[in-house]
């Protein structure tokens, strides 16, 4: 990946492990690495840094999570445990002028649920040059101006920060001016032209000066501005803003047209030379869509939909310029405050569906994550599920919850649940949302087939025809599929030394009992056989029932339909059943 250079900067720390409810661990790891790395670049080996087994990452469904739908920028290689770059990371776009640029993610693992915070400290690289607000500046200077007179030149700006921002200015050698570099109270640097040798309009009516702004990066970058000086009798005072920095704060979703702040400056000159016009000199594209500036009054008003979750702070520069082009600038910082305008969002992170009906109470069925894009109290969320279902929501790490069973499940009673999870934040007024999780209960072979009767009896006429049906038994099994499929069979037994299977047979599918041969009334006046009903579960369950067969003399009617035998109060095979 060709970036050995940062491997030494990578791992900063792996902080203490906290033990939290539900056998979960929470550890932090943070990486320091440069912006603009190629996709696929390895940031570090997160498995190693957190002491996780790389071989189990896949089984534990390791993944990188972000708050809400924010971009992820990185991902984890489940084979190696490497954290790799997946999106362009542009520090300037992400963090603007912030000194520290931090991206936070969570590494989530399951079985057991485990959460680790990952911070990426994005290091600035010198990928932006200093830029002056304008390529050329027009100055008009009185020929009688004294040596030492100062003329401010608007600052150049560099989107990079720290050493990579503007460090100094250089004025190309010329006969009249030297440059003095000044620092504003906000910390930015600008240049002042200082008249070193008086001007003489008769000798030279126009001058061109070249100023170069340089940053402190390696390699160094620079930007230039050309200053056209016209020598005449005119204006010599630049406007002066009443404050070096204007600060304002307003709630997000403020209506269009809301006045944010008014900048004002005074100019010691008279007439056109003292009339100040305001304009934004430098601001982000985002800020340009949100605010407008009245060039006469200096009023800054809202023209866009301010969303705290998108941007909580805007910084911009306003230039005040008098009639002859002398100008100065001031910084405006606008803080956006949060209001509770985002309902919590419920994410179902994993779900075991279906869940076997014999799951013991307390079995984890799913993992739920709740997020709220607001901040502070507006993002504190409580979660609950509806009453009267055998499930509970157990708070786990941070904004994670485990959905666990809280009682016995029985598919034969309830086979499907719609579990409604409700999340409510602590804003005022609070916002809430809900999500329904459909959960099926999977069958377990927990019911044996049960005969409809406790016992059966049948009458057969002597010399009946072989193959004629004698009786039929029925057993029912409420389980599902093969667990509920019933197969009948005759249990082995003997009658006067003759196996019962040579007298009767039972149809395995229907439970109809047939005579195998004709009975001899004298030999088989009455006898009993046992029929077993067995299901196809694994392991199978069965029940047995007694069928009493009586044969009568040939003139009696043949009875084909089994009758229950109510005189037999207790089924010997099921002593509990009456
Ligand atoms: C993940 O790591 C393995 C082992 O180092 C490597 O072979 C594989 O190409 C990597 N996968 C991706 C998507 O980078
Ligand atoms: C659950 O919700 C689905 C979809 O609304 C519905 O079809 C189903 O009948 C519900 N099931 C139960 C057990 O309420
Ligand atoms: C039914 O009888 C068979 C054979 O004697 C036996 O193996 C089985 O366990 C019995 N089933 C029940 C439910 O008693």
mmCIF file of N, CA and C in Angstrom, residues 239-360:
data_model
loop_
_atom_site.group_PDB
_atom_site.id
_atom_site.type_symbol
_atom_site.label_atom_id
_atom_site.label_comp_id
_atom_site.label_asym_id
_atom_site.label_seq_id
_atom_site.Cartn_x
_atom_site.Cartn_y
_atom_site.Cartn_z
ATOM 1 N N UNK A 239 -11.489 51.385 6.177
ATOM 2 C CA UNK A 239 -12.539 51.245 7.180
ATOM 3 C C UNK A 239 -12.004 50.427 8.366
ATOM 4 N N UNK A 240 -12.543 50.703 9.538
ATOM 5 C CA UNK A 240 -12.131 49.942 10.720
ATOM 6 C C UNK A 240 -13.375 49.294 11.330
ATOM 7 N N UNK A 241 -13.376 47.988 11.443
ATOM 8 C CA UNK A 241 -14.529 47.297 12.029
ATOM 9 C C UNK A 241 -14.574 47.511 13.539
ATOM 10 N N UNK A 242 -15.782 47.552 14.081
ATOM 11 C CA UNK A 242 -15.900 47.783 15.517
ATOM 12 C C UNK A 242 -15.394 46.582 16.327
ATOM 13 N N UNK A 243 -15.359 45.393 15.703
ATOM 14 C CA UNK A 243 -14.836 44.213 16.416
ATOM 15 C C UNK A 243 -13.978 43.395 15.459
ATOM 16 N N UNK A 244 -12.947 42.782 15.999
ATOM 17 C CA UNK A 244 -12.115 41.912 15.155
ATOM 18 C C UNK A 244 -12.839 40.612 14.850
ATOM 19 N N UNK A 245 -13.692 40.184 15.790
ATOM 20 C CA UNK A 245 -14.478 38.967 15.599
ATOM 21 C C UNK A 245 -15.903 39.242 16.072
ATOM 22 N N UNK A 246 -16.873 38.900 15.250
ATOM 23 C CA UNK A 246 -18.285 38.999 15.664
ATOM 24 C C UNK A 246 -18.775 37.592 15.955
ATOM 25 N N UNK A 247 -19.439 37.431 17.105
ATOM 26 C CA UNK A 247 -19.955 36.103 17.433
ATOM 27 C C UNK A 247 -21.468 36.167 17.562
ATOM 28 N N UNK A 248 -22.143 35.171 17.054
ATOM 29 C CA UNK A 248 -23.603 35.123 17.163
ATOM 30 C C UNK A 248 -24.002 33.671 17.365
ATOM 31 N N UNK A 249 -25.197 33.494 17.910
ATOM 32 C CA UNK A 249 -25.687 32.148 18.149
ATOM 33 C C UNK A 249 -27.169 32.142 17.813
ATOM 34 N N UNK A 250 -27.613 31.144 17.079
ATOM 35 C CA UNK A 250 -29.048 31.079 16.812
ATOM 36 C C UNK A 250 -29.487 29.633 16.655
ATOM 37 N N UNK A 251 -30.772 29.369 16.994
ATOM 38 C CA UNK A 251 -31.236 27.985 16.935
ATOM 39 C C UNK A 251 -31.358 27.488 15.495
ATOM 40 N N UNK A 252 -31.144 26.194 15.312
ATOM 41 C CA UNK A 252 -31.373 25.611 13.995
ATOM 42 C C UNK A 252 -32.839 25.809 13.612
ATOM 43 N N UNK A 253 -33.125 25.654 12.331
ATOM 44 C CA UNK A 253 -34.484 25.847 11.804
ATOM 45 C C UNK A 253 -34.992 27.274 12.001
ATOM 46 N N UNK A 254 -34.101 28.246 12.241
ATOM 47 C CA UNK A 254 -34.555 29.642 12.334
ATOM 48 C C UNK A 254 -35.156 30.038 10.996
ATOM 49 N N UNK A 255 -36.265 30.798 11.036
ATOM 50 C CA UNK A 255 -36.937 31.136 9.773
ATOM 51 C C UNK A 255 -36.046 31.970 8.853
ATOM 52 N N UNK A 256 -36.328 31.847 7.554
ATOM 53 C CA UNK A 256 -35.597 32.641 6.576
ATOM 54 C C UNK A 256 -35.810 34.114 6.914
ATOM 55 N N UNK A 257 -34.777 34.889 6.741
ATOM 56 C CA UNK A 257 -34.892 36.317 7.000
ATOM 57 C C UNK A 257 -34.501 36.713 8.414
ATOM 58 N N UNK A 258 -34.241 35.718 9.284
ATOM 59 C CA UNK A 258 -33.825 36.044 10.654
ATOM 60 C C UNK A 258 -32.499 36.814 10.621
ATOM 61 N N UNK A 259 -32.476 37.943 11.357
ATOM 62 C CA UNK A 259 -31.242 38.723 11.436
ATOM 63 C C UNK A 259 -30.297 38.049 12.414
ATOM 64 N N UNK A 260 -29.083 37.760 11.970
ATOM 65 C CA UNK A 260 -28.139 37.036 12.815
ATOM 66 C C UNK A 260 -27.243 38.008 13.574
ATOM 67 N N UNK A 261 -26.636 38.926 12.838
ATOM 68 C CA UNK A 261 -25.689 39.858 13.438
ATOM 69 C C UNK A 261 -25.472 40.986 12.432
ATOM 70 N N UNK A 262 -25.091 42.148 12.936
ATOM 71 C CA UNK A 262 -24.771 43.266 12.033
ATOM 72 C C UNK A 262 -23.310 43.645 12.239
ATOM 73 N N UNK A 263 -22.550 43.631 11.160
ATOM 74 C CA UNK A 263 -21.159 44.078 11.259
ATOM 75 C C UNK A 263 -21.135 45.566 10.914
ATOM 76 N N UNK A 264 -20.246 46.320 11.545
ATOM 77 C CA UNK A 264 -20.183 47.732 11.189
ATOM 78 C C UNK A 264 -18.748 48.229 11.306
ATOM 79 N N UNK A 265 -18.440 49.159 10.467
ATOM 80 C CA UNK A 265 -17.095 49.713 10.509
ATOM 81 C C UNK A 265 -17.189 51.210 10.278
ATOM 82 N N UNK A 266 -16.166 51.916 10.677
ATOM 83 C CA UNK A 266 -16.146 53.358 10.459
ATOM 84 C C UNK A 266 -14.938 53.683 9.609
ATOM 85 N N UNK A 267 -15.075 54.726 8.839
ATOM 86 C CA UNK A 267 -13.982 55.143 7.968
ATOM 87 C C UNK A 267 -13.781 56.628 8.235
ATOM 88 N N UNK A 268 -12.561 56.980 8.548
ATOM 89 C CA UNK A 268 -12.270 58.361 8.924
ATOM 90 C C UNK A 268 -12.387 59.326 7.765
ATOM 91 N N UNK A 269 -12.428 58.806 6.553
ATOM 92 C CA UNK A 269 -12.510 59.707 5.401
ATOM 93 C C UNK A 269 -13.912 60.255 5.221
ATOM 94 N N UNK A 270 -13.996 61.278 4.368
ATOM 95 C CA UNK A 270 -15.300 61.882 4.099
ATOM 96 C C UNK A 270 -15.817 61.480 2.730
ATOM 97 N N UNK A 271 -17.087 61.704 2.509
ATOM 98 C CA UNK A 271 -17.695 61.480 1.199
ATOM 99 C C UNK A 271 -17.547 60.049 0.754
ATOM 100 N N UNK A 272 -17.298 59.870 -0.550
ATOM 101 C CA UNK A 272 -17.231 58.527 -1.124
ATOM 102 C C UNK A 272 -16.118 57.707 -0.476
ATOM 103 N N UNK A 273 -15.097 58.385 0.014
ATOM 104 C CA UNK A 273 -13.989 57.659 0.639
ATOM 105 C C UNK A 273 -14.356 57.076 1.990
ATOM 106 N N UNK A 274 -15.428 57.591 2.560
ATOM 107 C CA UNK A 274 -15.834 57.101 3.871
ATOM 108 C C UNK A 274 -17.035 56.187 3.807
ATOM 109 N N UNK A 275 -17.578 55.957 2.626
ATOM 110 C CA UNK A 275 -18.746 55.078 2.489
ATOM 111 C C UNK A 275 -18.291 53.637 2.419
ATOM 112 N N UNK A 276 -18.716 52.864 3.372
ATOM 113 C CA UNK A 276 -18.227 51.483 3.419
ATOM 114 C C UNK A 276 -19.249 50.519 2.809
ATOM 115 N N UNK A 277 -18.765 49.642 1.982
ATOM 116 C CA UNK A 277 -19.593 48.573 1.414
ATOM 117 C C UNK A 277 -19.074 47.253 1.987
ATOM 118 N N UNK A 278 -20.045 46.369 2.335
ATOM 119 C CA UNK A 278 -19.619 45.099 2.931
ATOM 120 C C UNK A 278 -19.828 43.963 1.948
ATOM 121 N N UNK A 279 -18.933 43.022 1.996
ATOM 122 C CA UNK A 279 -19.188 41.774 1.264
ATOM 123 C C UNK A 279 -18.437 40.628 1.930
ATOM 124 N N UNK A 280 -18.977 39.425 1.708
ATOM 125 C CA UNK A 280 -18.271 38.258 2.234
ATOM 126 C C UNK A 280 -16.991 38.094 1.440
ATOM 127 N N UNK A 281 -15.871 37.939 2.135
ATOM 128 C CA UNK A 281 -14.642 37.744 1.375
ATOM 129 C C UNK A 281 -14.283 36.263 1.301
ATOM 130 N N UNK A 282 -14.505 35.566 2.361
ATOM 131 C CA UNK A 282 -14.174 34.150 2.292
ATOM 132 C C UNK A 282 -15.149 33.386 3.174
ATOM 133 N N UNK A 283 -15.750 32.385 2.584
ATOM 134 C CA UNK A 283 -16.660 31.546 3.354
ATOM 135 C C UNK A 283 -16.824 30.227 2.617
ATOM 136 N N UNK A 284 -17.248 29.209 3.355
ATOM 137 C CA UNK A 284 -17.434 27.899 2.732
ATOM 138 C C UNK A 284 -18.678 27.915 1.856
ATOM 139 N N UNK A 285 -18.761 26.971 0.938
ATOM 140 C CA UNK A 285 -19.951 26.886 0.084
ATOM 141 C C UNK A 285 -21.198 26.642 0.919
ATOM 142 N N UNK A 286 -21.028 25.854 1.984
ATOM 143 C CA UNK A 286 -22.164 25.577 2.875
ATOM 144 C C UNK A 286 -22.684 26.889 3.460
ATOM 145 N N UNK A 287 -21.752 27.713 3.958
ATOM 146 C CA UNK A 287 -22.146 28.968 4.599
ATOM 147 C C UNK A 287 -22.798 29.906 3.585
ATOM 148 N N UNK A 288 -22.302 29.889 2.342
ATOM 149 C CA UNK A 288 -22.838 30.778 1.316
ATOM 150 C C UNK A 288 -24.321 30.491 1.055
ATOM 151 N N UNK A 289 -24.710 29.229 1.237
ATOM 152 C CA UNK A 289 -26.114 28.869 1.008
ATOM 153 C C UNK A 289 -27.005 29.239 2.196
ATOM 154 N N UNK A 290 -26.407 29.583 3.309
ATOM 155 C CA UNK A 290 -27.181 29.820 4.533
ATOM 156 C C UNK A 290 -27.364 31.292 4.887
ATOM 157 N N UNK A 291 -26.392 32.120 4.493
ATOM 158 C CA UNK A 291 -26.411 33.509 4.969
ATOM 159 C C UNK A 291 -26.227 34.486 3.820
ATOM 160 N N UNK A 292 -26.808 35.663 3.997
ATOM 161 C CA UNK A 292 -26.576 36.730 3.042
ATOM 162 C C UNK A 292 -26.184 37.979 3.826
ATOM 163 N N UNK A 293 -25.506 38.877 3.143
ATOM 164 C CA UNK A 293 -24.988 40.084 3.794
ATOM 165 C C UNK A 293 -25.496 41.297 3.022
ATOM 166 N N UNK A 294 -26.108 42.235 3.738
ATOM 167 C CA UNK A 294 -26.555 43.461 3.093
ATOM 168 C C UNK A 294 -25.333 44.363 2.935
ATOM 169 N N UNK A 295 -25.028 44.713 1.688
ATOM 170 C CA UNK A 295 -23.751 45.406 1.479
ATOM 171 C C UNK A 295 -23.736 46.819 2.051
ATOM 172 N N UNK A 296 -24.930 47.383 2.289
ATOM 173 C CA UNK A 296 -24.934 48.735 2.863
ATOM 174 C C UNK A 296 -25.013 48.714 4.390
ATOM 175 N N UNK A 297 -25.925 47.876 4.927
ATOM 176 C CA UNK A 297 -26.152 47.927 6.375
ATOM 177 C C UNK A 297 -25.259 46.990 7.172
ATOM 178 N N UNK A 298 -24.672 46.000 6.504
ATOM 179 C CA UNK A 298 -23.849 45.030 7.235
ATOM 180 C C UNK A 298 -24.675 43.971 7.955
ATOM 181 N N UNK A 299 -25.995 43.912 7.663
ATOM 182 C CA UNK A 299 -26.853 42.908 8.301
ATOM 183 C C UNK A 299 -26.594 41.526 7.683
ATOM 184 N N UNK A 300 -26.374 40.549 8.522
ATOM 185 C CA UNK A 300 -26.256 39.166 8.042
ATOM 186 C C UNK A 300 -27.561 38.459 8.393
ATOM 187 N N UNK A 301 -28.243 37.909 7.384
ATOM 188 C CA UNK A 301 -29.531 37.250 7.631
ATOM 189 C C UNK A 301 -29.519 35.825 7.081
ATOM 190 N N UNK A 302 -30.492 35.074 7.571
ATOM 191 C CA UNK A 302 -30.595 33.652 7.202
ATOM 192 C C UNK A 302 -31.319 33.517 5.865
ATOM 193 N N UNK A 303 -30.734 32.740 4.935
ATOM 194 C CA UNK A 303 -31.431 32.458 3.670
ATOM 195 C C UNK A 303 -31.557 30.957 3.413
ATOM 196 N N UNK A 304 -31.057 30.135 4.321
ATOM 197 C CA UNK A 304 -31.122 28.684 4.089
ATOM 198 C C UNK A 304 -31.679 27.977 5.310
ATOM 199 N N UNK A 305 -31.871 26.674 5.173
ATOM 200 C CA UNK A 305 -32.400 25.896 6.291
ATOM 201 C C UNK A 305 -31.247 25.425 7.169
ATOM 202 N N UNK A 306 -31.141 26.048 8.318
ATOM 203 C CA UNK A 306 -30.049 25.729 9.226
ATOM 204 C C UNK A 306 -30.342 24.424 9.937
ATOM 205 N N UNK A 307 -29.393 23.514 9.858
ATOM 206 C CA UNK A 307 -29.580 22.201 10.483
ATOM 207 C C UNK A 307 -28.362 21.932 11.356
ATOM 208 N N UNK A 308 -28.592 21.928 12.653
ATOM 209 C CA UNK A 308 -27.500 21.710 13.600
ATOM 210 C C UNK A 308 -26.760 20.415 13.307
ATOM 211 N N UNK A 309 -27.531 19.389 12.862
ATOM 212 C CA UNK A 309 -26.910 18.089 12.653
ATOM 213 C C UNK A 309 -25.990 18.105 11.434
ATOM 214 N N UNK A 310 -26.241 19.039 10.500
ATOM 215 C CA UNK A 310 -25.377 19.145 9.332
ATOM 216 C C UNK A 310 -24.140 19.966 9.660
ATOM 217 N N UNK A 311 -24.347 21.087 10.328
ATOM 218 C CA UNK A 311 -23.248 21.999 10.625
ATOM 219 C C UNK A 311 -23.642 22.792 11.859
ATOM 220 N N UNK A 312 -22.769 22.763 12.859
ATOM 221 C CA UNK A 312 -23.132 23.442 14.097
ATOM 222 C C UNK A 312 -22.398 24.772 14.248
ATOM 223 N N UNK A 313 -21.488 25.072 13.315
ATOM 224 C CA UNK A 313 -20.729 26.310 13.446
ATOM 225 C C UNK A 313 -20.313 26.801 12.067
ATOM 226 N N UNK A 314 -20.510 28.091 11.834
ATOM 227 C CA UNK A 314 -20.078 28.687 10.569
ATOM 228 C C UNK A 314 -19.076 29.793 10.864
ATOM 229 N N UNK A 315 -18.065 29.859 10.024
ATOM 230 C CA UNK A 315 -17.098 30.941 10.165
ATOM 231 C C UNK A 315 -16.924 31.583 8.803
ATOM 232 N N UNK A 316 -16.869 32.898 8.785
ATOM 233 C CA UNK A 316 -16.719 33.583 7.500
ATOM 234 C C UNK A 316 -16.013 34.906 7.732
ATOM 235 N N UNK A 317 -15.524 35.464 6.653
ATOM 236 C CA UNK A 317 -14.874 36.767 6.742
ATOM 237 C C UNK A 317 -15.699 37.787 5.971
ATOM 238 N N UNK A 318 -15.788 38.975 6.529
ATOM 239 C CA UNK A 318 -16.506 40.063 5.852
ATOM 240 C C UNK A 318 -15.491 41.164 5.577
ATOM 241 N N UNK A 319 -15.552 41.641 4.346
ATOM 242 C CA UNK A 319 -14.644 42.717 3.963
ATOM 243 C C UNK A 319 -15.435 44.025 3.947
ATOM 244 N N UNK A 320 -14.854 45.061 4.509
ATOM 245 C CA UNK A 320 -15.452 46.394 4.428
ATOM 246 C C UNK A 320 -14.560 47.221 3.523
ATOM 247 N N UNK A 321 -15.183 47.847 2.510
ATOM 248 C CA UNK A 321 -14.366 48.506 1.502
ATOM 249 C C UNK A 321 -14.922 49.914 1.287
ATOM 250 N N UNK A 322 -14.015 50.902 1.244
ATOM 251 C CA UNK A 322 -14.523 52.252 1.001
ATOM 252 C C UNK A 322 -14.476 52.568 -0.488
ATOM 253 N N UNK A 323 -14.932 53.760 -0.822
ATOM 254 C CA UNK A 323 -15.129 54.130 -2.221
ATOM 255 C C UNK A 323 -13.888 53.999 -3.086
ATOM 256 N N UNK A 324 -12.713 54.093 -2.494
ATOM 257 C CA UNK A 324 -11.515 53.986 -3.321
ATOM 258 C C UNK A 324 -10.831 52.644 -3.187
ATOM 259 N N UNK A 325 -11.503 51.741 -2.573
ATOM 260 C CA UNK A 325 -10.971 50.381 -2.580
ATOM 261 C C UNK A 325 -10.117 50.011 -1.389
ATOM 262 N N UNK A 326 -9.973 50.930 -0.424
ATOM 263 C CA UNK A 326 -9.226 50.520 0.764
ATOM 264 C C UNK A 326 -10.153 49.624 1.590
ATOM 265 N N UNK A 327 -9.587 48.552 2.080
ATOM 266 C CA UNK A 327 -10.480 47.620 2.764
ATOM 267 C C UNK A 327 -9.820 46.993 3.982
ATOM 268 N N UNK A 328 -10.652 46.425 4.830
ATOM 269 C CA UNK A 328 -10.154 45.596 5.926
ATOM 270 C C UNK A 328 -11.196 44.516 6.149
ATOM 271 N N UNK A 329 -10.844 43.525 6.937
ATOM 272 C CA UNK A 329 -11.851 42.481 7.121
ATOM 273 C C UNK A 329 -12.020 42.099 8.582
ATOM 274 N N UNK A 330 -13.101 41.370 8.827
ATOM 275 C CA UNK A 330 -13.417 40.923 10.180
ATOM 276 C C UNK A 330 -13.957 39.503 10.077
ATOM 277 N N UNK A 331 -13.862 38.814 11.172
ATOM 278 C CA UNK A 331 -14.320 37.420 11.169
ATOM 279 C C UNK A 331 -15.696 37.333 11.840
ATOM 280 N N UNK A 332 -16.572 36.506 11.297
ATOM 281 C CA UNK A 332 -17.889 36.307 11.903
ATOM 282 C C UNK A 332 -18.034 34.817 12.228
ATOM 283 N N UNK A 333 -18.352 34.532 13.478
ATOM 284 C CA UNK A 333 -18.540 33.132 13.903
ATOM 285 C C UNK A 333 -19.995 32.971 14.338
ATOM 286 N N UNK A 334 -20.684 32.053 13.695
ATOM 287 C CA UNK A 334 -22.102 31.835 14.024
ATOM 288 C C UNK A 334 -22.262 30.417 14.567
ATOM 289 N N UNK A 335 -22.703 30.317 15.808
ATOM 290 C CA UNK A 335 -22.957 29.006 16.417
ATOM 291 C C UNK A 335 -24.428 28.661 16.262
ATOM 292 N N UNK A 336 -24.683 27.451 15.833
ATOM 293 C CA UNK A 336 -26.070 26.988 15.689
ATOM 294 C C UNK A 336 -26.378 26.127 16.913
ATOM 295 N N UNK A 337 -27.518 26.365 17.546
ATOM 296 C CA UNK A 337 -27.862 25.551 18.706
ATOM 297 C C UNK A 337 -28.912 24.513 18.330
ATOM 298 N N UNK A 338 -28.859 23.405 19.051
ATOM 299 C CA UNK A 338 -29.706 22.256 18.719
ATOM 300 C C UNK A 338 -31.134 22.465 19.217
ATOM 301 N N UNK A 339 -32.113 22.053 18.437
ATOM 302 C CA UNK A 339 -33.459 21.880 18.969
ATOM 303 C C UNK A 339 -33.888 20.439 18.676
ATOM 304 N N UNK A 340 -34.855 19.957 19.411
ATOM 305 C CA UNK A 340 -35.207 18.539 19.294
ATOM 306 C C UNK A 340 -36.033 18.303 18.032
ATOM 307 N N UNK A 341 -35.347 18.174 16.905
ATOM 308 C CA UNK A 341 -36.082 17.998 15.649
ATOM 309 C C UNK A 341 -35.831 16.641 14.998
ATOM 310 N N UNK A 342 -35.160 15.761 15.712
ATOM 311 C CA UNK A 342 -34.953 14.420 15.172
ATOM 312 C C UNK A 342 -35.521 13.384 16.134
ATOM 313 N N UNK A 343 -36.405 12.553 15.602
ATOM 314 C CA UNK A 343 -36.924 11.458 16.430
ATOM 315 C C UNK A 343 -35.847 10.385 16.508
ATOM 316 N N UNK A 344 -35.858 9.602 17.582
ATOM 317 C CA UNK A 344 -34.887 8.501 17.650
ATOM 318 C C UNK A 344 -35.140 7.532 16.494
ATOM 319 N N UNK A 345 -34.098 6.872 16.058
ATOM 320 C CA UNK A 345 -34.237 5.861 15.013
ATOM 321 C C UNK A 345 -33.817 4.521 15.608
ATOM 322 N N UNK A 346 -34.647 3.514 15.371
ATOM 323 C CA UNK A 346 -34.377 2.185 15.936
ATOM 324 C C UNK A 346 -33.792 1.307 14.831
ATOM 325 N N UNK A 347 -32.632 0.729 15.091
ATOM 326 C CA UNK A 347 -32.023 -0.187 14.124
ATOM 327 C C UNK A 347 -32.028 -1.587 14.720
ATOM 328 N N UNK A 348 -32.480 -2.530 13.916
ATOM 329 C CA UNK A 348 -32.427 -3.926 14.325
ATOM 330 C C UNK A 348 -31.081 -4.459 13.849
ATOM 331 N N UNK A 349 -30.164 -4.675 14.783
ATOM 332 C CA UNK A 349 -28.796 -5.022 14.390
ATOM 333 C C UNK A 349 -28.643 -6.508 14.120
ATOM 334 N N UNK A 350 -29.395 -7.323 14.817
ATOM 335 C CA UNK A 350 -29.371 -8.744 14.479
ATOM 336 C C UNK A 350 -30.621 -9.381 15.076
ATOM 337 N N UNK A 351 -31.045 -10.480 14.485
ATOM 338 C CA UNK A 351 -32.264 -11.142 14.951
ATOM 339 C C UNK A 351 -32.150 -12.631 14.664
ATOM 340 N N UNK A 352 -32.395 -13.448 15.693
ATOM 341 C CA UNK A 352 -32.460 -14.894 15.459
ATOM 342 C C UNK A 352 -33.920 -15.213 15.188
ATOM 343 N N UNK A 353 -34.225 -15.472 13.969
ATOM 344 C CA UNK A 353 -35.617 -15.725 13.592
ATOM 345 C C UNK A 353 -35.658 -16.868 12.601
ATOM 346 N N UNK A 354 -36.404 -17.954 12.817
ATOM 347 C CA UNK A 354 -37.281 -18.147 13.970
ATOM 348 C C UNK A 354 -36.497 -18.563 15.212
ATOM 349 N N UNK A 355 -37.201 -18.525 16.325
ATOM 350 C CA UNK A 355 -36.585 -18.918 17.586
ATOM 351 C C UNK A 355 -37.260 -20.198 18.056
ATOM 352 N N UNK A 356 -36.499 -21.228 18.459
ATOM 353 C CA UNK A 356 -37.121 -22.507 18.832
ATOM 354 C C UNK A 356 -38.019 -22.356 20.056
ATOM 355 N N UNK A 357 -39.112 -23.077 20.053
ATOM 356 C CA UNK A 357 -40.087 -22.916 21.144
ATOM 357 C C UNK A 357 -39.541 -23.368 22.490
ATOM 358 N N UNK A 358 -38.477 -24.165 22.483
ATOM 359 C CA UNK A 358 -37.939 -24.605 23.775
ATOM 360 C C UNK A 358 -36.818 -23.690 24.281
ATOM 361 N N UNK A 359 -36.653 -22.493 23.650
ATOM 362 C CA UNK A 359 -35.628 -21.561 24.129
ATOM 363 C C UNK A 359 -35.915 -21.217 25.585
ATOM 364 N N UNK A 360 -34.870 -21.274 26.406
ATOM 365 C CA UNK A 360 -35.131 -21.016 27.827
ATOM 366 C C UNK A 360 -35.297 -19.514 28.057
#
